[in-house]
Amino acid sequence: MNELLVAFLETWTIPCPLFDADQVFTLAFDTWKNPYSNANDQALLYLILSLGAATSYFDMDESSPNAFPVARGFFSLARNTVPTICSQVSFEAVRVVFFMSLCACSLGDTALSYLYGGIAVRISVAIGLHKNSIVKKMPHSFDSRHHRRVWVCVWQFEKYWSFCVGRPSGLSEYVATPQVKEEDFEYAGYGESKSFRKTSEHMKLRVSFASSLSKIHAELYNSKNELLAILSKVERFSIEIDQAYFNSRDRQLVQANVDDSVDQLERSTVIEWFWIRIYYLYLKLIIFRPFLIFSAYLGNAATNVPDSIKNKIKSGSDTCVDVAIELSNFIIELNSKVRMAQPIIFISTYLESASTVLLFYIVSNITDISDALARKIWNVLHATRNFLNGSYGSYLDTTKILARDGLESLHNLLKKRKNDKNTTFLDKIMKPVVIGSPMTQINSIDLQDDAGLEAVWAQTLNWISYAPQM
């Protein structure tokens, strides 16, 4: 059990620090096998153990044990312990339901996770948690500092996860962005070694990023917006995210290079840096992704496009590819320097997104890609395959397939072979040009070669969006 608690503290308490290490170990000591413990506390402990089990060290040279059956078992145990938790309107219910959302997320059930996240938000608003109201004290005498932490975590993660699954946030636009107070999120660490230390700067960045997500979803992934307006919005969003990130007082969080100096850093510092850096790069990837796809279709269509617009679209496409390479390299290189447990769902999703972008770029630019860039992408995809070997979890197989197909396509390119058969995974489900995530099924492409610029853009957004078209 201690291993699962430590895995939880090294992973999920970074993006969602509801509890300090002292509180987690106290909860476990007071609750485990105690027939008189509170049912909500029991459920919380089971959920924490489930989250700890659904992690992996991603060791390249050894196989990690498949702990997913353990994670699912604890998740089921928690749900059976509090079967009516979603009908409770209390602070205890907020915490339990929110952790159920995290568990469903870690197990790859995105729909259930989104549902639980929305319920946690609604209960929070119903009890006035968003107003920092005084609510009933907990069995362990958590104070208002804990209440504020819970609300900030629920607010920022629900925004983030809703965006990831392509669904609207359950938070009303009238609910204000919460304030991150230093005294609420600073934690000096556990024991003499000061393990699991946390800073408020990390959470400040997460809240800042989360506040941008609704705007990005509404204004960028909206086919009603004209292309010229979108070009300016992308630039504005990119600048806003850069400013928030690079203005952080903690300069380690904004470092890009992974070198030998990493060995001199505290483990908790490295973990916080890792989590916020991949969040930042993922946002940049998502912002510029439509232009990667749009650029490919412009190359196949007979649409007249002014050079100024074409250059901006190509620049956005190139940026998307560069960020995909940087995201993959950062994940793999830092984990090779510092052995860190990671939630499998996050790492595989980030690497899947990056591999999808790279494979799309390969297929859509097969005749124009330079040897230097092709070899750089080759190295990234090869490293991705090696990194994921020996681990178990949601979406890992899809990511491996994408990386494999990218390597096969690049092999044909680098060896100057011609391959007229559509044999790769992406080729089979996306014809004639790759258009988005492998999880999105495209039945037909009805865009005419002479379609206007705005029509091409609107169709691109329809293809790339996970949200149902109205």
Short mmCIF file of N, CA and C in Angstrom, two decimals, residues 202 205-206 245 252-256 270-284 326-328 330-331:
data_model
loop_
_atom_site.label_atom_id
_atom_site.label_comp_id
_atom_site.label_asym_id
_atom_site.label_seq_id
_atom_site.Cartn_x
_atom_site.Cartn_y
_atom_site.Cartn_z
N HIS A 202 3.56 26.59 -9.57
CA HIS A 202 3.06 25.56 -10.48
C HIS A 202 1.54 25.70 -10.64
N LEU A 205 0.33 28.73 -12.69
CA LEU A 205 0.41 28.52 -14.13
C LEU A 205 -0.74 27.64 -14.62
N ARG A 206 -1.09 26.62 -13.86
CA ARG A 206 -2.19 25.74 -14.26
C ARG A 206 -3.51 26.50 -14.32
N TYR A 245 3.52 31.77 -19.07
CA TYR A 245 4.52 30.74 -18.76
C TYR A 245 5.88 31.35 -18.43
N GLN A 252 12.95 27.65 -13.01
CA GLN A 252 13.15 26.26 -13.39
C GLN A 252 11.97 25.72 -14.18
N LEU A 253 10.78 26.21 -13.89
CA LEU A 253 9.58 25.72 -14.56
C LEU A 253 9.57 26.04 -16.05
N VAL A 254 10.34 27.03 -16.48
CA VAL A 254 10.31 27.46 -17.88
C VAL A 254 11.53 26.99 -18.66
N GLN A 255 12.38 26.18 -18.04
CA GLN A 255 13.56 25.69 -18.73
C GLN A 255 13.17 24.69 -19.82
N ALA A 256 13.90 24.73 -20.93
CA ALA A 256 13.60 23.85 -22.05
C ALA A 256 14.61 22.71 -22.19
N VAL A 270 12.01 18.69 -10.09
CA VAL A 270 11.98 18.08 -11.43
C VAL A 270 10.56 17.67 -11.80
N ILE A 271 9.84 17.09 -10.85
CA ILE A 271 8.48 16.61 -11.14
C ILE A 271 7.55 17.78 -11.47
N GLU A 272 7.62 18.86 -10.70
CA GLU A 272 6.79 20.03 -10.99
C GLU A 272 7.15 20.62 -12.34
N TRP A 273 8.42 20.71 -12.64
CA TRP A 273 8.89 21.22 -13.93
C TRP A 273 8.34 20.36 -15.06
N PHE A 274 8.44 19.05 -14.91
CA PHE A 274 7.97 18.14 -15.95
C PHE A 274 6.49 18.35 -16.25
N TRP A 275 5.68 18.39 -15.20
CA TRP A 275 4.23 18.48 -15.39
C TRP A 275 3.81 19.78 -16.07
N ILE A 276 4.40 20.90 -15.68
CA ILE A 276 3.95 22.17 -16.25
C ILE A 276 4.53 22.38 -17.64
N ARG A 277 5.73 21.86 -17.89
CA ARG A 277 6.34 22.00 -19.22
C ARG A 277 5.54 21.23 -20.27
N ILE A 278 5.13 20.01 -19.96
CA ILE A 278 4.37 19.24 -20.95
C ILE A 278 2.97 19.84 -21.14
N TYR A 279 2.41 20.44 -20.11
CA TYR A 279 1.12 21.13 -20.23
C TYR A 279 1.26 22.30 -21.21
N TYR A 280 2.30 23.08 -21.03
CA TYR A 280 2.56 24.24 -21.90
C TYR A 280 2.74 23.80 -23.36
N LEU A 281 3.57 22.80 -23.58
CA LEU A 281 3.82 22.35 -24.95
C LEU A 281 2.58 21.74 -25.58
N TYR A 282 1.78 21.04 -24.80
CA TYR A 282 0.54 20.46 -25.32
C TYR A 282 -0.41 21.55 -25.78
N LEU A 283 -0.53 22.63 -25.01
CA LEU A 283 -1.39 23.75 -25.42
C LEU A 283 -0.91 24.35 -26.74
N LYS A 284 0.39 24.52 -26.88
CA LYS A 284 0.93 25.08 -28.12
C LYS A 284 0.64 24.14 -29.29
N GLU A 326 9.44 18.61 -29.89
CA GLU A 326 9.94 19.07 -28.59
C GLU A 326 9.20 18.40 -27.44
N LEU A 327 7.88 18.24 -27.57
CA LEU A 327 7.09 17.60 -26.52
C LEU A 327 7.54 16.16 -26.30
N SER A 328 7.67 15.41 -27.39
CA SER A 328 8.09 14.01 -27.27
C SER A 328 9.49 13.91 -26.68
N PHE A 330 11.11 16.02 -24.79
CA PHE A 330 11.17 16.43 -23.39
C PHE A 330 10.67 15.33 -22.47
N ILE A 331 9.55 14.71 -22.84
CA ILE A 331 9.00 13.62 -22.02
C ILE A 331 10.01 12.49 -21.88
#
